[in-house]
Short mmCIF file of C-alpha atoms and ligand atoms in Angstrom, two decimals:
data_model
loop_
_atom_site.label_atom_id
_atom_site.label_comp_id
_atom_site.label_asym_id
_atom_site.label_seq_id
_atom_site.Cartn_x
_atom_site.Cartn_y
_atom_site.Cartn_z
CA UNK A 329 -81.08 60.66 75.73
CA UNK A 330 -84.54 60.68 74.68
CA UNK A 331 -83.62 63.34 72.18
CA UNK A 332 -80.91 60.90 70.76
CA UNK A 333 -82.93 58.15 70.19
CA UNK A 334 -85.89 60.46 68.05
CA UNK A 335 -82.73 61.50 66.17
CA UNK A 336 -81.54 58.05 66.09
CA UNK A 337 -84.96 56.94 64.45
CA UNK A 338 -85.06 59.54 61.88
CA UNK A 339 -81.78 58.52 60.59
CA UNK A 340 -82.65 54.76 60.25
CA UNK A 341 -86.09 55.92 58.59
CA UNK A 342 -83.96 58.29 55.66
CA UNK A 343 -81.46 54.93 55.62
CA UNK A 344 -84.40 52.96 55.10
CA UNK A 345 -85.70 55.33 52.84
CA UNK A 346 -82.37 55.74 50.66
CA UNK A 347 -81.43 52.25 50.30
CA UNK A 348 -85.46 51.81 48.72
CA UNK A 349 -84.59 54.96 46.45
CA UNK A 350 -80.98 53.69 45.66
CA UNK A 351 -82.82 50.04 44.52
CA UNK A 352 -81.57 48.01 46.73
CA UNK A 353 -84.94 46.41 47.00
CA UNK A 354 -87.36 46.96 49.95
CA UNK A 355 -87.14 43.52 51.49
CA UNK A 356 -82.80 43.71 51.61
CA UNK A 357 -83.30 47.29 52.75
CA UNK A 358 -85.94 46.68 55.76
CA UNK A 359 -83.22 43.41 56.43
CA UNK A 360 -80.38 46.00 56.58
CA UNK A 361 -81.26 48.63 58.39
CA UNK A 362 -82.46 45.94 60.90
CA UNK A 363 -78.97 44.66 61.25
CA UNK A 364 -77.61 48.26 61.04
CA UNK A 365 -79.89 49.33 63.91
CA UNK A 366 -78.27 46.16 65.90
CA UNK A 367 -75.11 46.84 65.31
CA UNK A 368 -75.07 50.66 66.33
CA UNK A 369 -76.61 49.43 69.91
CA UNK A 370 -73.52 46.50 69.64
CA UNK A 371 -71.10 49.10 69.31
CA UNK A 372 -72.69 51.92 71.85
CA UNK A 373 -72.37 54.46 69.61
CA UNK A 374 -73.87 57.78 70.42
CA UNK A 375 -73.26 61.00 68.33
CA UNK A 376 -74.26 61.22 65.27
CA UNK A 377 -70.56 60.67 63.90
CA UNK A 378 -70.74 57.50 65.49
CA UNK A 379 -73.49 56.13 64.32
CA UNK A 380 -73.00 57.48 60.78
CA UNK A 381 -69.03 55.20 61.02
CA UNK A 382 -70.98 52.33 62.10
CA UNK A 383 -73.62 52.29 59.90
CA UNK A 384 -70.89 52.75 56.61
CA UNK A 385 -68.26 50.60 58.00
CA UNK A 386 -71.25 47.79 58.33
CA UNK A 387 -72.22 48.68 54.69
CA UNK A 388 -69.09 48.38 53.15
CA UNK A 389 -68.62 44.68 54.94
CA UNK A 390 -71.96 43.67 53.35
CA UNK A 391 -70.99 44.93 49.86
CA UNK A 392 -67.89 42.90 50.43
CA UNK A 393 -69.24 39.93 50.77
CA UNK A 394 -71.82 40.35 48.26
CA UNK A 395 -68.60 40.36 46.47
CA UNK A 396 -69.20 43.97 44.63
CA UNK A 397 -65.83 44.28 44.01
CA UNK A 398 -64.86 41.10 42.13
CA UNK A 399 -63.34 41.35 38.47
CA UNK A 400 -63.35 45.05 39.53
CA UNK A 401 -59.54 44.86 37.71
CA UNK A 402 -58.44 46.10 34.69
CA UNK A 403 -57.04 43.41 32.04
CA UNK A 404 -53.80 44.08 30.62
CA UNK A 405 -52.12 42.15 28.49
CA UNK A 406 -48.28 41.15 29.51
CA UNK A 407 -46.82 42.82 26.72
CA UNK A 408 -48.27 44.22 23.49
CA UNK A 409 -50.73 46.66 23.14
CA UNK A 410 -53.90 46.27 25.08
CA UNK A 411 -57.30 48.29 23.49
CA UNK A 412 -59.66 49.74 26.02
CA UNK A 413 -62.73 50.48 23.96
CA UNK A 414 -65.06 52.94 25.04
CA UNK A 415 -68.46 52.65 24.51
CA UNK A 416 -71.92 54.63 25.22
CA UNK A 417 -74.38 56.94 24.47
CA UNK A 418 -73.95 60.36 23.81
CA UNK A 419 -72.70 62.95 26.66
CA UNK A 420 -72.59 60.43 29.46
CA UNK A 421 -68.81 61.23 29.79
CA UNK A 422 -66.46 58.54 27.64
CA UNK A 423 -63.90 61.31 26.58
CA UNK A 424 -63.18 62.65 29.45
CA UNK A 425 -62.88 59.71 31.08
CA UNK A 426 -60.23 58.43 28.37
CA UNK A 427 -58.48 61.41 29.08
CA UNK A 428 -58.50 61.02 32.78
CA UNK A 429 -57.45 57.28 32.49
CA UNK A 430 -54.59 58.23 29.74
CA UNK A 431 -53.42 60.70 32.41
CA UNK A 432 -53.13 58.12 35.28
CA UNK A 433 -51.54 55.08 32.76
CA UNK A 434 -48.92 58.10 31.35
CA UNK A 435 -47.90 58.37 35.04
CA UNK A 436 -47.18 54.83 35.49
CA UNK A 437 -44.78 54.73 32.70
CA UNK A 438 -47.52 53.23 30.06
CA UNK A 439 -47.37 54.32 26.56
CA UNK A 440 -50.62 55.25 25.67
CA UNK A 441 -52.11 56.37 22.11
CA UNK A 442 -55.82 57.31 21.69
CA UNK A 443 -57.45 56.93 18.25
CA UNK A 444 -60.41 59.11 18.03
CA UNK A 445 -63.25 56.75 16.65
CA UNK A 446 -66.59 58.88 16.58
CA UNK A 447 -65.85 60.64 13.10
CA UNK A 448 -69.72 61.07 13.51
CA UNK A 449 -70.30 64.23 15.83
CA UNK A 450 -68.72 67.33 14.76
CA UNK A 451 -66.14 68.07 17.66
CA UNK A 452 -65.92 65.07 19.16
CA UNK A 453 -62.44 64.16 17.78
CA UNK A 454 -61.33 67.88 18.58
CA UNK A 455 -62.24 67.42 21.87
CA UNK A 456 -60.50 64.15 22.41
CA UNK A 457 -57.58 66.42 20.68
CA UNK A 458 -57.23 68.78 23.62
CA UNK A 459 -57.26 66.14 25.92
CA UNK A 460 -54.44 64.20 23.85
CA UNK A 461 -52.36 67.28 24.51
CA UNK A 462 -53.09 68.09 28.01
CA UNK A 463 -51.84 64.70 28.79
CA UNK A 464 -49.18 64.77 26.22
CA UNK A 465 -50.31 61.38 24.57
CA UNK A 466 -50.55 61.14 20.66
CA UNK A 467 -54.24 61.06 19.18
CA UNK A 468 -54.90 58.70 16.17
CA UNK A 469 -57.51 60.23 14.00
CA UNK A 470 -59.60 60.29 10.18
CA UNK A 471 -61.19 62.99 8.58
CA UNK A 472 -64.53 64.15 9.10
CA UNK A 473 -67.39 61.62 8.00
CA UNK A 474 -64.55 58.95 7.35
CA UNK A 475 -65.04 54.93 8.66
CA UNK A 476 -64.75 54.95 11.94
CA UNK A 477 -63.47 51.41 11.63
CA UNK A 478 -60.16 52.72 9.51
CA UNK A 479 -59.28 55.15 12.46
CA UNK A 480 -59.56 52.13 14.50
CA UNK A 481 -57.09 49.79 12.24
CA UNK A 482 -54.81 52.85 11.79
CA UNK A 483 -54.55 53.12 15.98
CA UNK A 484 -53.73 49.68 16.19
CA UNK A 485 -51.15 49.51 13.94
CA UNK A 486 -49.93 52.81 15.19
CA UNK A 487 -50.02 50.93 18.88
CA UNK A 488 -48.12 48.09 17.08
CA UNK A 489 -45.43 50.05 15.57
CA UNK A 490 -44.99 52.26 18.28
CA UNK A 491 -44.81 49.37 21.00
CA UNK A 492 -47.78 51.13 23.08
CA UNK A 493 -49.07 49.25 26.08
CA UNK A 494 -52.99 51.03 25.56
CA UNK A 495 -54.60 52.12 23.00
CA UNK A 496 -57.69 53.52 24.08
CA UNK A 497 -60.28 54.05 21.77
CA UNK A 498 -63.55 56.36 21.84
CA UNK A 499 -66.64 55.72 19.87
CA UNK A 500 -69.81 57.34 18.92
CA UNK A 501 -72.72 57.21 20.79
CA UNK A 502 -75.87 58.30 18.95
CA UNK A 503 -78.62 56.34 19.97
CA UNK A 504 -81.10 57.70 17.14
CA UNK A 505 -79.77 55.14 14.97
CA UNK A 506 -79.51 52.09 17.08
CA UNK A 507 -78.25 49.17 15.15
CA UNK A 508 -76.03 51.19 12.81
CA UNK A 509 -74.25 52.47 16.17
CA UNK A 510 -74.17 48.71 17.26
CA UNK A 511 -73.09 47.31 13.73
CA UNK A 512 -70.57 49.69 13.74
CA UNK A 513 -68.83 49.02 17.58
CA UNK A 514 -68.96 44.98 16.27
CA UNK A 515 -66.74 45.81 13.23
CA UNK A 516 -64.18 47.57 15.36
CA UNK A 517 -64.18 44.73 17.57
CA UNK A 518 -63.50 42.33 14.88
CA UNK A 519 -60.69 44.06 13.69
CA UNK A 520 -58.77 44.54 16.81
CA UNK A 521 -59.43 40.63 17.32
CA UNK A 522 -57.92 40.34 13.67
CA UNK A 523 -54.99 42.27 14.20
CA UNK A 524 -54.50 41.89 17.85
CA UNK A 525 -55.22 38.21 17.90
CA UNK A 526 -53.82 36.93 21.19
CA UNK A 527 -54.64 40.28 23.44
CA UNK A 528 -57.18 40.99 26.16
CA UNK A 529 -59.56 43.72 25.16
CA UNK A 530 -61.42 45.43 27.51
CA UNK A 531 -65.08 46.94 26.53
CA UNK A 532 -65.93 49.99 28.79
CA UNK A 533 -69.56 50.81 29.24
CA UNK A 534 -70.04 54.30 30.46
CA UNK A 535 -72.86 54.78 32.06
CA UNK A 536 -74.29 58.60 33.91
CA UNK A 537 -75.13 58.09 37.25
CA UNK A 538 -77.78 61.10 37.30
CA UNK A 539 -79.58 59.08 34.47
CA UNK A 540 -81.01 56.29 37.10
CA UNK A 541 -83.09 53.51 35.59
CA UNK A 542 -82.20 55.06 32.00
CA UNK A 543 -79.02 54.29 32.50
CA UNK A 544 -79.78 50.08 33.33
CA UNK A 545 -81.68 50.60 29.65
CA UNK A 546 -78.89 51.57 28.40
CA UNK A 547 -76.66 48.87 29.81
CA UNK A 548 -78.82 45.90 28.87
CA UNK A 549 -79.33 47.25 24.78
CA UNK A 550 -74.98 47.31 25.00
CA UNK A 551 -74.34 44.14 26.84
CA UNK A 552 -76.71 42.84 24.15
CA UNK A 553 -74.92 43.50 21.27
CA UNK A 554 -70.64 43.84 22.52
CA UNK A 555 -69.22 42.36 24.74
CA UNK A 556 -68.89 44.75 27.87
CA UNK A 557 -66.50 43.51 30.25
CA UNK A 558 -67.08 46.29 32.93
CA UNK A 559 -68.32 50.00 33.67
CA UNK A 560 -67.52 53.39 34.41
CA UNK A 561 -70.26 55.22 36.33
CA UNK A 562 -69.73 59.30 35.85
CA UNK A 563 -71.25 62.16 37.85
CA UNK A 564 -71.16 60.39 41.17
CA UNK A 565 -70.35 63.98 41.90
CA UNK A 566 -73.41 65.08 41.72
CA UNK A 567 -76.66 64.16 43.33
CA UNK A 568 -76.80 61.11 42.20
CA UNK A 569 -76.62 58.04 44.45
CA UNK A 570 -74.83 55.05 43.20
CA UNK A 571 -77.77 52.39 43.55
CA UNK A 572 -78.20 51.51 40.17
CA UNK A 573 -74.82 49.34 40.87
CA UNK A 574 -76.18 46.93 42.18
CA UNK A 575 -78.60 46.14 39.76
CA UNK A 576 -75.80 46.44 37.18
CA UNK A 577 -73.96 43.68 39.13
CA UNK A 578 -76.63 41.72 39.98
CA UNK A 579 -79.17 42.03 36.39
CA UNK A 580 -76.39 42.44 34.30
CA UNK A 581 -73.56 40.73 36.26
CA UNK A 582 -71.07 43.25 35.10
CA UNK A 583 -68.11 45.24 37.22
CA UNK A 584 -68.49 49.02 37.74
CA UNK A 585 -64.52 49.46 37.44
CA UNK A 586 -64.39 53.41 37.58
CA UNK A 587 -66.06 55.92 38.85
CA UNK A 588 -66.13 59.37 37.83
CA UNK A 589 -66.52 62.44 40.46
CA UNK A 590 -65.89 65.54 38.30
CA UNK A 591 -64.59 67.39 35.10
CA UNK A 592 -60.92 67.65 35.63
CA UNK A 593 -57.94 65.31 35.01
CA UNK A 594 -58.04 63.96 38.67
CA UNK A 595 -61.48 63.00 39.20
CA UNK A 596 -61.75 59.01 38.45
CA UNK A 597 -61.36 56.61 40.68
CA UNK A 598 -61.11 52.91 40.74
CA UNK A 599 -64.01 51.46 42.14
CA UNK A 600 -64.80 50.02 45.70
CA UNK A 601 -67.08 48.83 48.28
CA UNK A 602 -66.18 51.83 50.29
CA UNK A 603 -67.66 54.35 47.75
CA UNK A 604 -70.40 52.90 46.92
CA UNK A 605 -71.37 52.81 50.69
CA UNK A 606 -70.76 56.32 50.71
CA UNK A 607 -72.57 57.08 47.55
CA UNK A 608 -75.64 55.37 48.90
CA UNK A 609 -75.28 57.50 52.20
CA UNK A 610 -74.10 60.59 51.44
P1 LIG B 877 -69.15 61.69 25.73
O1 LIG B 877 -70.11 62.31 24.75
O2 LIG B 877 -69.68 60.39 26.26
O3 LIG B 877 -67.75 61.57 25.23
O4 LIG B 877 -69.14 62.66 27.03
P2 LIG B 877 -68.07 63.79 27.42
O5 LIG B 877 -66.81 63.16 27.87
O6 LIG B 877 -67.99 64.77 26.33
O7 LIG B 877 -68.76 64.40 28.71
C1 LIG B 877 -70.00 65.12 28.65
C2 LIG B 877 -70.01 66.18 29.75
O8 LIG B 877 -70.00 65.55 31.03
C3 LIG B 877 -68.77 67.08 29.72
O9 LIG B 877 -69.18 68.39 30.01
C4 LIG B 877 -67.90 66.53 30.85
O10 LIG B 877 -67.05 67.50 31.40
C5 LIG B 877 -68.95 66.04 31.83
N1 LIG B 877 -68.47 64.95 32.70
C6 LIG B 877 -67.88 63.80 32.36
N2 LIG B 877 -67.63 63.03 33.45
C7 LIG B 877 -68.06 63.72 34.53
C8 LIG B 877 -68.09 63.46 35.96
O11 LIG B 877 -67.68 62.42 36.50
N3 LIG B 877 -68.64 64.46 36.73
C9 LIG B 877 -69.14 65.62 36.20
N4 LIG B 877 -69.66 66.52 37.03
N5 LIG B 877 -69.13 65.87 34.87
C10 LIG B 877 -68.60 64.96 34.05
#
């Protein structure tokens, strides 16, 4: 019994310890593992199993109410094409994650067109190419060097013509050049509001988990200049521990909407208390 309990303490002192790391905030996490410790005695629970359901099932109730998963929803208009534009630096994942959201739409009957936006990088509309094929989905895209605000008109007519319900677009992310990059995502956004007038538009921050407090940077210099309406947090995979959520949601007030746990076609799922508590404690 004795035994139990030293083990018992260690594991509050890494909770403690994680939930400081993770950015929760040191007075929340002293407050939580306080009412986490409670709760285990509540519920008797003795092996380590026990204690570890406890603990998450107790976390995921206080992210509920906290109300981490509100607006967590995709926007879609009732009919007409809706554009899902991708935004974010360099690398932190935004093609694949088109590709693994065109998968999952194709399956539930959506037609889906991509328009490949960042004419900027060598190989970046290529790449959105292969993953246009794997999932069988037709990829809108300009020459080399060309506007990337043309490839964007010519997917949404494409989208219009072709009756598509998304049109998900993916756009540079070169943060060398700052307020060209930013310029640039505004006058895409301008012209799908021109041409797509009465349609929701989602904005889709992706963000790298394994980044940490870079990645909150990164977040506020996008939310300042579009209009982000949620976020997709990759490489939760990894090491990385999901805290940075929740100063996302609670700095930034935006929805983390998807997560991403790997390379292939599979790996994305919609967001939810539940993982996050995991992610935290994992
Ligand atoms: P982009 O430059 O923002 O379009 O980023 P990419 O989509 O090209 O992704 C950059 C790298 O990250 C690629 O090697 C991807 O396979 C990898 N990647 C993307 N999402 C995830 C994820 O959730 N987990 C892991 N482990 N790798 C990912």
């Amino acid at each position: 019994m004795s035994n139990f309990r030293r083990v018992d303490e260690d594991f509050f002192d890494d909770l403690e310890e994680t939930l400081i790391k993770a950015d929760v905030g040191a007075e929340t996490a002293f407050q939580l593992t306080d009412e986490l410790r409670d709760e285990v005695k509540l519920q008797n629970a003795k092996s380590k199993e026990e204690v570890s359901k406890v603990v998450l099932d107790k976390l995921v109730e206080h992210y509920e109410q906290q109300g981490i998963n509100e607006d967590a929803t995709m926007h879609f208009a009732k009919s007409g094409p809706t554009v899902i534009l991708f935004v974010g630096v360099n690398g932190v994942g935004k093609t694949t994650t088109i590709g693994k959201l065109a998968a999952r739409y194709k399956q539930e009957d959506k037609k889906v067109l991509l328009a490949a936006a960042d004419t900027f990088r060598a190989g970046a509309t290529q790449q959105l190419q292969v993953w246009g094929e794997r999932d069988g989905v037709e990829v809108i895209a300009g020459s080399a060097g060309s506007d990337p605000a043309s490839v964007v008109y010519d997917g949404v007519q494409a989208a219009i013509e072709q009756q598509a319900d998304i049109l998900f677009v993916d756009t540079a992310g070169r943060l060398q050049n700052n307020q060209n990059l930013m310029q640039e995502l505004a006058k895409m956004k301008r012209i799908i509001e021109r041409e797509l007038p009465e349609q929701p538009m989602e904005v889709l921050l992706v963000l790298d988990s394994t980044t940490g407090q870079n990645a909150i940077q990164q977040a506020k210099l996008f939310k300042d200049s579009t209009d982000v309406t949620g976020i997709v947090l990759t490489k939760l995979d990894g090491t990385a521990k999901g805290g940075i959520i929740l100063p996302i949601r609670n700095e930034l007030h935006l929805p983390v909407k998807w997560i991403g746990l790997g390379e292939q076609v599979g790996d994305l799922q919609p967001f939810n208390a539940k993982d996050f508590a995991q992610s935290l404690f994992g």
